[in-house]
Coordinates of C-alpha atoms and ligand atoms in Angstrom, one line a residue:
X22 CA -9.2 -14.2 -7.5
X23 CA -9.8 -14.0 -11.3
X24 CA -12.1 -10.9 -10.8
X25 CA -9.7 -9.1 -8.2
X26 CA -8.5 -6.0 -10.2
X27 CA -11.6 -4.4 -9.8
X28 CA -13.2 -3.6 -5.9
X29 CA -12.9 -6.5 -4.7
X30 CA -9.6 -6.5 -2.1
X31 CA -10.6 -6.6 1.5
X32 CA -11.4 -3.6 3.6
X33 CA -9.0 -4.8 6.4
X34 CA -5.5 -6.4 6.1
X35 CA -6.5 -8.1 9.6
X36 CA -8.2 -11.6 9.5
X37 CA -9.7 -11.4 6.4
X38 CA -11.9 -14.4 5.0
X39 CA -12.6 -14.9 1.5
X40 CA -15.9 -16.0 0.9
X41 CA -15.9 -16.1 -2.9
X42 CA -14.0 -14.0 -5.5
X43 CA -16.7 -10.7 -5.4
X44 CA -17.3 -11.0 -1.4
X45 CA -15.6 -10.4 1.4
X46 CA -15.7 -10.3 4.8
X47 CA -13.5 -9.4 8.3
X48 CA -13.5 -10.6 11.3
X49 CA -11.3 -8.3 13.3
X50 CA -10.4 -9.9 17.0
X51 CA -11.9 -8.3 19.9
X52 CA -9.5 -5.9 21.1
X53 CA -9.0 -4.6 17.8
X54 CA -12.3 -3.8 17.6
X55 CA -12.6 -2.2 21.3
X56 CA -9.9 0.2 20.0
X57 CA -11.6 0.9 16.9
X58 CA -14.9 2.1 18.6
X59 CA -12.7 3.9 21.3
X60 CA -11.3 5.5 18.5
X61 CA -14.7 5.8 16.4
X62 CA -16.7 7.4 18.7
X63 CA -15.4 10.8 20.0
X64 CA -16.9 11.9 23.0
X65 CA -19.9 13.9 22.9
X66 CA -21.4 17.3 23.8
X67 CA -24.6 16.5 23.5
X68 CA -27.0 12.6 23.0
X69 CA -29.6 12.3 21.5
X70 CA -31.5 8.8 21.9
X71 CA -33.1 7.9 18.3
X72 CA -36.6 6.0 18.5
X73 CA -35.3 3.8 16.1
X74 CA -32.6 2.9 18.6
X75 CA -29.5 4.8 17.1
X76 CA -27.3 6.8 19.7
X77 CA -26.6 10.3 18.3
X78 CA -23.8 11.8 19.0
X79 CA -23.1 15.5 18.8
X80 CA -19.5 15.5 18.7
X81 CA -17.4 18.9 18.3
X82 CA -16.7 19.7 14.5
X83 CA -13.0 20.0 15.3
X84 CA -12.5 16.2 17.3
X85 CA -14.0 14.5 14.5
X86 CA -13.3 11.3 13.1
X87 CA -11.8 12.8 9.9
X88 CA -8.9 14.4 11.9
X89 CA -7.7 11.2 12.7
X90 CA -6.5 10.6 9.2
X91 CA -2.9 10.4 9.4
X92 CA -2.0 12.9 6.3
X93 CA -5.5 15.4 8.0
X94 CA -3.4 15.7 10.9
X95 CA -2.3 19.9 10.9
X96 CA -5.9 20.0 8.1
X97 CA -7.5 23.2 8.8
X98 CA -11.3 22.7 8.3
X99 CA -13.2 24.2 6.0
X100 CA -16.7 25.7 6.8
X101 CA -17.4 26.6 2.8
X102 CA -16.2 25.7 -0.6
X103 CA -14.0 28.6 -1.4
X104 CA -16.9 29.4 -4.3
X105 CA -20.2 27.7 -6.0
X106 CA -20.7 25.7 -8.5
X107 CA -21.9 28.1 -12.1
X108 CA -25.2 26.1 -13.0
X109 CA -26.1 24.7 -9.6
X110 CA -28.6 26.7 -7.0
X111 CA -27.8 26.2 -3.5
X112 CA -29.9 27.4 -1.2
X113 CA -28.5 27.2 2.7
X114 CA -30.6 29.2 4.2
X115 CA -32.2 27.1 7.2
X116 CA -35.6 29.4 7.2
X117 CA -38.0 27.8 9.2
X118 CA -40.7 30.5 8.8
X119 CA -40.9 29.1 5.0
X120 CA -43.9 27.0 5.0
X121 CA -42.3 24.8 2.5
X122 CA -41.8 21.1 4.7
X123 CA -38.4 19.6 4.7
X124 CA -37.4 17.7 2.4
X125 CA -35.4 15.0 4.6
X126 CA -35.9 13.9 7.9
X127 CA -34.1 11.6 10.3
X128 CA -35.9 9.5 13.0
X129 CA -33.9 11.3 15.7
X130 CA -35.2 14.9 14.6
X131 CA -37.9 14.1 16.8
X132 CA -36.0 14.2 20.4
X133 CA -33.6 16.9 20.0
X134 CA -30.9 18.6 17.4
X135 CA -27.2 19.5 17.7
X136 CA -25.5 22.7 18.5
X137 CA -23.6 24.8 16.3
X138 CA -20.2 23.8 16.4
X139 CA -21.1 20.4 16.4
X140 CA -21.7 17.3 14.2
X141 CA -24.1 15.0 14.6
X142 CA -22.5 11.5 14.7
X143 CA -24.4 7.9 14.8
X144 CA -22.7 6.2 17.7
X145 CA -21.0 2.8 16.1
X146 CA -21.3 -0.5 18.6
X147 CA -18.7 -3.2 17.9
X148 CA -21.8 -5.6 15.7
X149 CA -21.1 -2.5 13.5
X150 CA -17.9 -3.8 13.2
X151 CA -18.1 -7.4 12.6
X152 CA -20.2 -7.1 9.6
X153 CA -20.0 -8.3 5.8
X154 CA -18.4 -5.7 3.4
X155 CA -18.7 -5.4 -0.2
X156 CA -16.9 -4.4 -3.0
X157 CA -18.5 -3.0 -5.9
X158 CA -17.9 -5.8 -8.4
X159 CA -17.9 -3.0 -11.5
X160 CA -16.4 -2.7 -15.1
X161 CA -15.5 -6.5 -14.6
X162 CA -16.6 -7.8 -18.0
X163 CA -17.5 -11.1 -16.4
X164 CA -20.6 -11.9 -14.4
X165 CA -21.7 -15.5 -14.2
X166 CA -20.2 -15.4 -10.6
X167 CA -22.4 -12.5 -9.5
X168 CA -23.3 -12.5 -6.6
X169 CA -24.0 -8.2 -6.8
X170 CA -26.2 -7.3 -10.1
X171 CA -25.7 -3.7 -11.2
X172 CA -27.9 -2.2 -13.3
X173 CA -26.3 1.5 -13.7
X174 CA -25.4 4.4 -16.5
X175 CA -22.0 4.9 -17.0
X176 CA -19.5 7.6 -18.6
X177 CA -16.0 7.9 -19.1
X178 CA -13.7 9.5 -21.5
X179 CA -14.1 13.1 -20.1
X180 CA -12.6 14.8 -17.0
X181 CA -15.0 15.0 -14.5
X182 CA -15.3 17.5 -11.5
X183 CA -18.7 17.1 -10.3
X184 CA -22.0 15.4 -10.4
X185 CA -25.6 15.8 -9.8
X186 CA -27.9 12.6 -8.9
X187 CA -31.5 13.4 -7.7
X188 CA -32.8 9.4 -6.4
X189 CA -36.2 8.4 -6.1
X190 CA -36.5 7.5 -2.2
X191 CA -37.9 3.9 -1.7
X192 CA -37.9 0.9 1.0
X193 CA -37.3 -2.0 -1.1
X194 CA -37.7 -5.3 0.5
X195 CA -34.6 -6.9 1.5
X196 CA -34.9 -10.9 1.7
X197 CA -32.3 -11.8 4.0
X198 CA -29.9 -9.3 6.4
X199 CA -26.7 -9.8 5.1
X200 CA -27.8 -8.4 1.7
X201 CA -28.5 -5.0 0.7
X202 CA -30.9 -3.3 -1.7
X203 CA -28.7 0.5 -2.9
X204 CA -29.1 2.9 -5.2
X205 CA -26.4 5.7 -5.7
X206 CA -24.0 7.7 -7.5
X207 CA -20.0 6.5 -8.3
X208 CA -17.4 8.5 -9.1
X209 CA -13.9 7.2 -9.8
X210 CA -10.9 7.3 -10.8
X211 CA -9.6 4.6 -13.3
X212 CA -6.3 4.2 -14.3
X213 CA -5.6 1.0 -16.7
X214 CA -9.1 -0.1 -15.9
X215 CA -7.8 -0.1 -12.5
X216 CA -10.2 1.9 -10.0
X217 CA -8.3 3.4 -7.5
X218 CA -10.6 6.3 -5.8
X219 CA -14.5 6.7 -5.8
X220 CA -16.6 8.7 -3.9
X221 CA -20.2 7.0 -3.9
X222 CA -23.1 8.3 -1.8
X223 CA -27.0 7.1 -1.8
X224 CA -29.5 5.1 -0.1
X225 CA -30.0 1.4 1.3
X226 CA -31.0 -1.0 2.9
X227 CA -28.7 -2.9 4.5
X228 CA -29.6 -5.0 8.1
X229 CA -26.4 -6.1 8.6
X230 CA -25.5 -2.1 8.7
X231 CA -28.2 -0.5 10.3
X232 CA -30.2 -3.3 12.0
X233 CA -33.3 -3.1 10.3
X234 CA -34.5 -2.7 7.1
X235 CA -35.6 0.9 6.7
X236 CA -33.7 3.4 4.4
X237 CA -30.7 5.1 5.2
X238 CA -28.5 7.6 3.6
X239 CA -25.1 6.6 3.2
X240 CA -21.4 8.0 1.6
X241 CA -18.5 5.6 0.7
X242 CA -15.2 6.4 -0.6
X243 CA -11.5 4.3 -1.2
X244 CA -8.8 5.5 -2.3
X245 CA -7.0 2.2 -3.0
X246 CA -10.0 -0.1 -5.2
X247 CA -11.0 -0.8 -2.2
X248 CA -8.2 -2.3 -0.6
X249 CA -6.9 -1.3 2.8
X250 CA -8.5 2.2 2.9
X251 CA -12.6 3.3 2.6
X252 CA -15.1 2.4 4.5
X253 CA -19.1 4.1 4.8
X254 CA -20.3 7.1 6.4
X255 CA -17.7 8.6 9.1
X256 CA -16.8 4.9 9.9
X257 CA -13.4 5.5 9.2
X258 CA -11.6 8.9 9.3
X259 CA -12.1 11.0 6.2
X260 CA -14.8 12.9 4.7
X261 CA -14.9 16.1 7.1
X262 CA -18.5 16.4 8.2
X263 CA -19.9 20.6 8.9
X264 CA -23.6 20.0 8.4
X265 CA -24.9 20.1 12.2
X266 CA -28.6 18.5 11.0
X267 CA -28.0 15.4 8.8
X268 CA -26.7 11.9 10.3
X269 CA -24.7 9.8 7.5
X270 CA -25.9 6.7 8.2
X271 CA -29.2 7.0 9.7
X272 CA -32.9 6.5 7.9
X273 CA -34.0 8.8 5.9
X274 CA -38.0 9.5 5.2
X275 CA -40.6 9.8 3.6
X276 CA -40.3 7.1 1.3
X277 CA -42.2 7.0 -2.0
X278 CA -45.8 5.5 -2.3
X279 CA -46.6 3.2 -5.1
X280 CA -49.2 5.0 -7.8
X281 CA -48.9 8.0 -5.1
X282 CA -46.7 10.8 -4.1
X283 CA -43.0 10.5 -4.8
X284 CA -39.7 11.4 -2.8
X285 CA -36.2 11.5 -4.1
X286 CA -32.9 13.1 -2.4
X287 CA -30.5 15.1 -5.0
X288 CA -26.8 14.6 -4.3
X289 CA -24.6 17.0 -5.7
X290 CA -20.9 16.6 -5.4
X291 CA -18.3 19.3 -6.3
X292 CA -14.6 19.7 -6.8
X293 CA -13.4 23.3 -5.2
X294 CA -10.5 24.0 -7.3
X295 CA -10.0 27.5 -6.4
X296 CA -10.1 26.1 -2.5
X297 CA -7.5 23.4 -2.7
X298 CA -9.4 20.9 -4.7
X299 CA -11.7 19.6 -1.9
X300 CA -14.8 17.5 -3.2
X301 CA -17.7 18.5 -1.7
X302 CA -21.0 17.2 -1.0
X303 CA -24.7 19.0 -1.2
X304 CA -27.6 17.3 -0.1
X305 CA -31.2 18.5 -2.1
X306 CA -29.5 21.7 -3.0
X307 CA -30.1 22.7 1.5
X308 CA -28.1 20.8 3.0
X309 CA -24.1 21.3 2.9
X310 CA -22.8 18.3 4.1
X311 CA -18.8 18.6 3.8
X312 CA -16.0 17.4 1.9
X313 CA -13.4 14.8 1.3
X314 CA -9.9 16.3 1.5
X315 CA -8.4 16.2 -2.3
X316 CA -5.2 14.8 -0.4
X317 CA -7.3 11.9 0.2
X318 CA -6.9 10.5 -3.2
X319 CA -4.6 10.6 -6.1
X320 CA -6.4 10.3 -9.2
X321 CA -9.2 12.4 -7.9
X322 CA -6.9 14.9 -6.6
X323 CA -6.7 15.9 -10.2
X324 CA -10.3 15.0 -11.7
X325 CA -12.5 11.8 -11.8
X326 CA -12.3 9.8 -15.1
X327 CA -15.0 7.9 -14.7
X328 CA -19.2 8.6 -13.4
X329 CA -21.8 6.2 -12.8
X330 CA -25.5 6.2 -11.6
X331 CA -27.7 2.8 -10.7
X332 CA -29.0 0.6 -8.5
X333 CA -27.0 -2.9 -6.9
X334 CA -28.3 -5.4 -5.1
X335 CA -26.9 -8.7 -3.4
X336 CA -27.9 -12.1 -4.2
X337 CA -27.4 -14.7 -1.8
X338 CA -28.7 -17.2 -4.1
X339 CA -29.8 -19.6 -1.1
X340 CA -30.7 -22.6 -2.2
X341 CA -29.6 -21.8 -6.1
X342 CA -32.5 -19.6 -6.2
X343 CA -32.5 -15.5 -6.9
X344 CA -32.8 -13.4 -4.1
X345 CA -36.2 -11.7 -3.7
X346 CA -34.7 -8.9 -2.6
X347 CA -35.9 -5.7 -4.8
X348 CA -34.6 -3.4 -6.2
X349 CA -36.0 0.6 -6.5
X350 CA -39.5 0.2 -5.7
X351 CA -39.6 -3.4 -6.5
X352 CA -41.7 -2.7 -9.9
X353 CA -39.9 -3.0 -13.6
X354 CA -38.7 0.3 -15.5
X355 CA -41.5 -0.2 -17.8
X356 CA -44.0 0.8 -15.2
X357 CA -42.4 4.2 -15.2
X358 CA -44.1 7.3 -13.4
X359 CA -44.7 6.8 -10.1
X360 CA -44.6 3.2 -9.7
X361 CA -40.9 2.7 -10.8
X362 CA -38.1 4.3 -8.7
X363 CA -36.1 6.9 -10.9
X364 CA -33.1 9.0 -11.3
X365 CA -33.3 12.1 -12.7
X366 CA -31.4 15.5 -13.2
X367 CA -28.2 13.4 -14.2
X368 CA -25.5 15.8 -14.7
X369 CA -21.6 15.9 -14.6
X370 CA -19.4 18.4 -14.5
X371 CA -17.1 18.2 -17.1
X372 CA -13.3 19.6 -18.3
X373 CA -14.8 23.3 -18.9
X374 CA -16.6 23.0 -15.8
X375 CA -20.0 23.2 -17.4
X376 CA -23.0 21.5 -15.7
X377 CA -24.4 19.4 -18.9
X378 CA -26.0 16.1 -19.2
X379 CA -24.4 12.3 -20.1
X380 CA -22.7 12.4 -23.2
X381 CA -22.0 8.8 -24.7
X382 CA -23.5 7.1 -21.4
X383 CA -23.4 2.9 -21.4
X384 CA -26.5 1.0 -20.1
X385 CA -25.2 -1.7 -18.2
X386 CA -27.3 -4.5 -16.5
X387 CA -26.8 -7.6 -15.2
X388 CA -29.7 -9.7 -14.4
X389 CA -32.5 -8.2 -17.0
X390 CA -35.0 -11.0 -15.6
X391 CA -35.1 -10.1 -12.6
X392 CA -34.4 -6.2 -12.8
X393 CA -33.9 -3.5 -15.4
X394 CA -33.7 0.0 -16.4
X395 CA -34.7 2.0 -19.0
X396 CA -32.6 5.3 -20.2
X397 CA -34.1 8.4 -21.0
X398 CA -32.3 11.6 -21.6
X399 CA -31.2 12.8 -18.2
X400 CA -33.4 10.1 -16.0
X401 CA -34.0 7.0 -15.9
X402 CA -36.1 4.4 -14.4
X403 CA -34.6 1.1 -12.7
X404 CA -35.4 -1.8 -10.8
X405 CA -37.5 -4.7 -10.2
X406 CA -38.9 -7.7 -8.1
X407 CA -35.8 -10.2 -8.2
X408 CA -37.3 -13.8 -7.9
X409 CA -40.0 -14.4 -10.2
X410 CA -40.9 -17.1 -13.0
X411 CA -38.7 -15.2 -15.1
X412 CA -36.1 -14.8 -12.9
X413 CA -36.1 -18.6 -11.2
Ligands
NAG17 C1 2.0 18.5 10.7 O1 2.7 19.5 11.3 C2 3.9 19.1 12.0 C3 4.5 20.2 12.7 O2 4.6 21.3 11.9 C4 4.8 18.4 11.0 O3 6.0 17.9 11.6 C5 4.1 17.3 10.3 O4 4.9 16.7 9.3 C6 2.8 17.7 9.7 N1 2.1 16.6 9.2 C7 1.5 16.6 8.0 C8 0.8 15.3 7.6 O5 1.5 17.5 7.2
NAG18 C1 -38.5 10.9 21.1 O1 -39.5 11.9 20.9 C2 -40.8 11.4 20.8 C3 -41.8 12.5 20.4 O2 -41.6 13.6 21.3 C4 -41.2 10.6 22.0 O3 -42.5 10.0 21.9 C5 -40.2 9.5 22.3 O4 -40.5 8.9 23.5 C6 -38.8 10.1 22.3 N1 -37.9 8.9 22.3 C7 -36.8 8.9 23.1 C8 -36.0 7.6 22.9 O5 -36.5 9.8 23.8

């Protein structure tokens, strides 16, 4: 494994095979797996049946996964940071007499909600388990092996403690269902060129995930490159959930219209220094989500050394062709407004915990026949068709 100092160890130490030096998959035997989803799926106060066919969950904010976490054991949850962000406007009031319409919704908002005290959960069933997993093949320097193509901004060199990503919401087509079509934020920390934690959150599409190809929201952390520990959404026990309203995992809508009216999600995540060094994450400046415990990670216990911002795609390459899978809304960065999926209000928090905008930011992309992006001073546009005459 040439490539294998960067993201791309195994998720489980059980049964692992190898299918090439970026990918990976597991296939954990069965009563492993029965375990897991005993484990997984706390019992519930309230479910909800999604038309789209997800189970909901509302599970009691004090039995959730997170607490199984071996060092979250005697963790005392936290229902706020301990103060806000200077430079970001949060607005948690959940007014419905405000005409304005929400911003987010989730298929299952139509046949019920959770109580207070609870967390809405989407129920995992063992095919959730048996999937592929991929590691972000990232700041490797060599790429005729892709089989992911990245095409993100990057910083480094500064300490970070925060980030702001607003993403233009789209449903790219997905060619086949064990690859994915993303876009999202990363933030790591590097040490030797080593990444050892990152928080990520975005959208995808992902069948092999979430059995169909709409979009869904989704976190992701590790705090070993992707090793043994990390995993998406509340799959694994770690980022505390205390939003009652928004299901990790689950589709998110309206998606943008081509030449018509565009959506986008802002993500905002935030280390709580003054509240034990938490980092939490803000969804469209409304919806607290929660936080992953700073004793989760090392590096990022401290800071992050490294931010990044882009969209990734899998190419199965079947029959030596590029995928056709898109990515963004399937249309070049040229095409720009409207028709070319963005990100915009790109911020980090840096050392003196000022909100500012990339400073020194690398353009890195990996297949620029098939997909681009062009960089703008705190947006950018990205994306493209995948197969095409260009990009045989
Ligand atoms: C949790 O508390 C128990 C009892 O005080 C203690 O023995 C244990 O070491 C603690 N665990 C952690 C991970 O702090
Ligand atoms: C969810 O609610 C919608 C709208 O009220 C209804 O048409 C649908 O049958 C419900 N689905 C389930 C699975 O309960």
């Amino acid at each position: 494994m040439a490539l294998c100092l960067f993201f791309l160890a195994p998720m489980s130490s059980v049964g692992i095979g190898i299918r090439d030096t970026n990918t990976v998959f597991s296939k954990k035997p069965k009563p492993e797996v029965r375990k897991q989803l005993k484990r997984l799926n706390k019992p519930a106060l309230k479910t909800i049946e999604s038309p789209d066919g997800d189970i909901i969950d509302c599970v009691d904010i004090y039995n959730q996964p997170a607490f199984d976490h071996p060092l979250l054991k005697n963790h005392t949850i936290k229902m706020r940071p301990s103060s806000y962000p200077e430079g970001f406007s949060f607005d948690e009031s959940n007014d419905v007499s405000s005409n304005s319409k929400p911003e987010i919704t989730q298929p299952w908002h139509l046949n019920g909600s959770c109580p207070e005290g609870t967390i809405p959960i989407r129920r995992t069933k063992e095919k959730d388990l048996l999937r592929a997993y991929y590691g972000k093949k990232k700041l490797s320097t060599i790429h005729d092996e892709t089989d992911t193509s990245i095409h993100e901004i990057s910083e480094e060199g500064d300490r970070y403690y925060g980030l702001n990503a607003e993403i233009n919401v789209w449903n790219p087509a997905v060619m086949a269902q064990d690859e994915f079509s993303l876009a999202q934020f990363w933030v790591a920390g590097v040490d030797n060129r080593n990444v050892i934690d990152t928080i990520e959150a975005g959208i995808m599409v992902y069948h092999d995930m979430y059995h169909d190809y709409e979009t869904h929201i989704f976190i992701f952390w590790t705090s070993d490159g992707y090793g043994s520990t990390g995993c998406y959404n509340l799959e694994c026990p770690g980022f505390v959930q205390v939003d009652n309203r928004i299901v990790l995992g689950a589709s998110v809508t309206p998606y943008s219209v081509y030449g018509g009216e565009q959506h986008s999600l802002n993500f905002f995540i935030w280390k709580d220094d003054l509240g034990g060094g938490d980092w939490w994450l803000y969804l469209s400046h409304r919806y607290l989500l929660g936080y992953w415990p700073a004793s989760l990670f090392s590096i990022m216990a401290g800071s992050a050394t490294y931010v990044s911002w882009g969209g990734e795609v899998t190419n199965e390459q079947i029959g030596g062709q590029h995928t056709t899978t898109q990515m963004g809304s399937g249309h070049f960065a040229e095409e720009a407004t409207n028709r070319a999926s963005f990100f915009q209000n790109l911020k980090v928090m840096d050392a003196h915990q000022v909100l500012r905008g990339p400073r020194n930011s690398r353009r890195s992309v990996t297949a620029p026949n098939c997909y681009n992006l062009l960089k703008h001073e705190d947006f950018f546009y990205f994306g493209g068709p995948g197969r095409s005459l260009q990009c045989p």
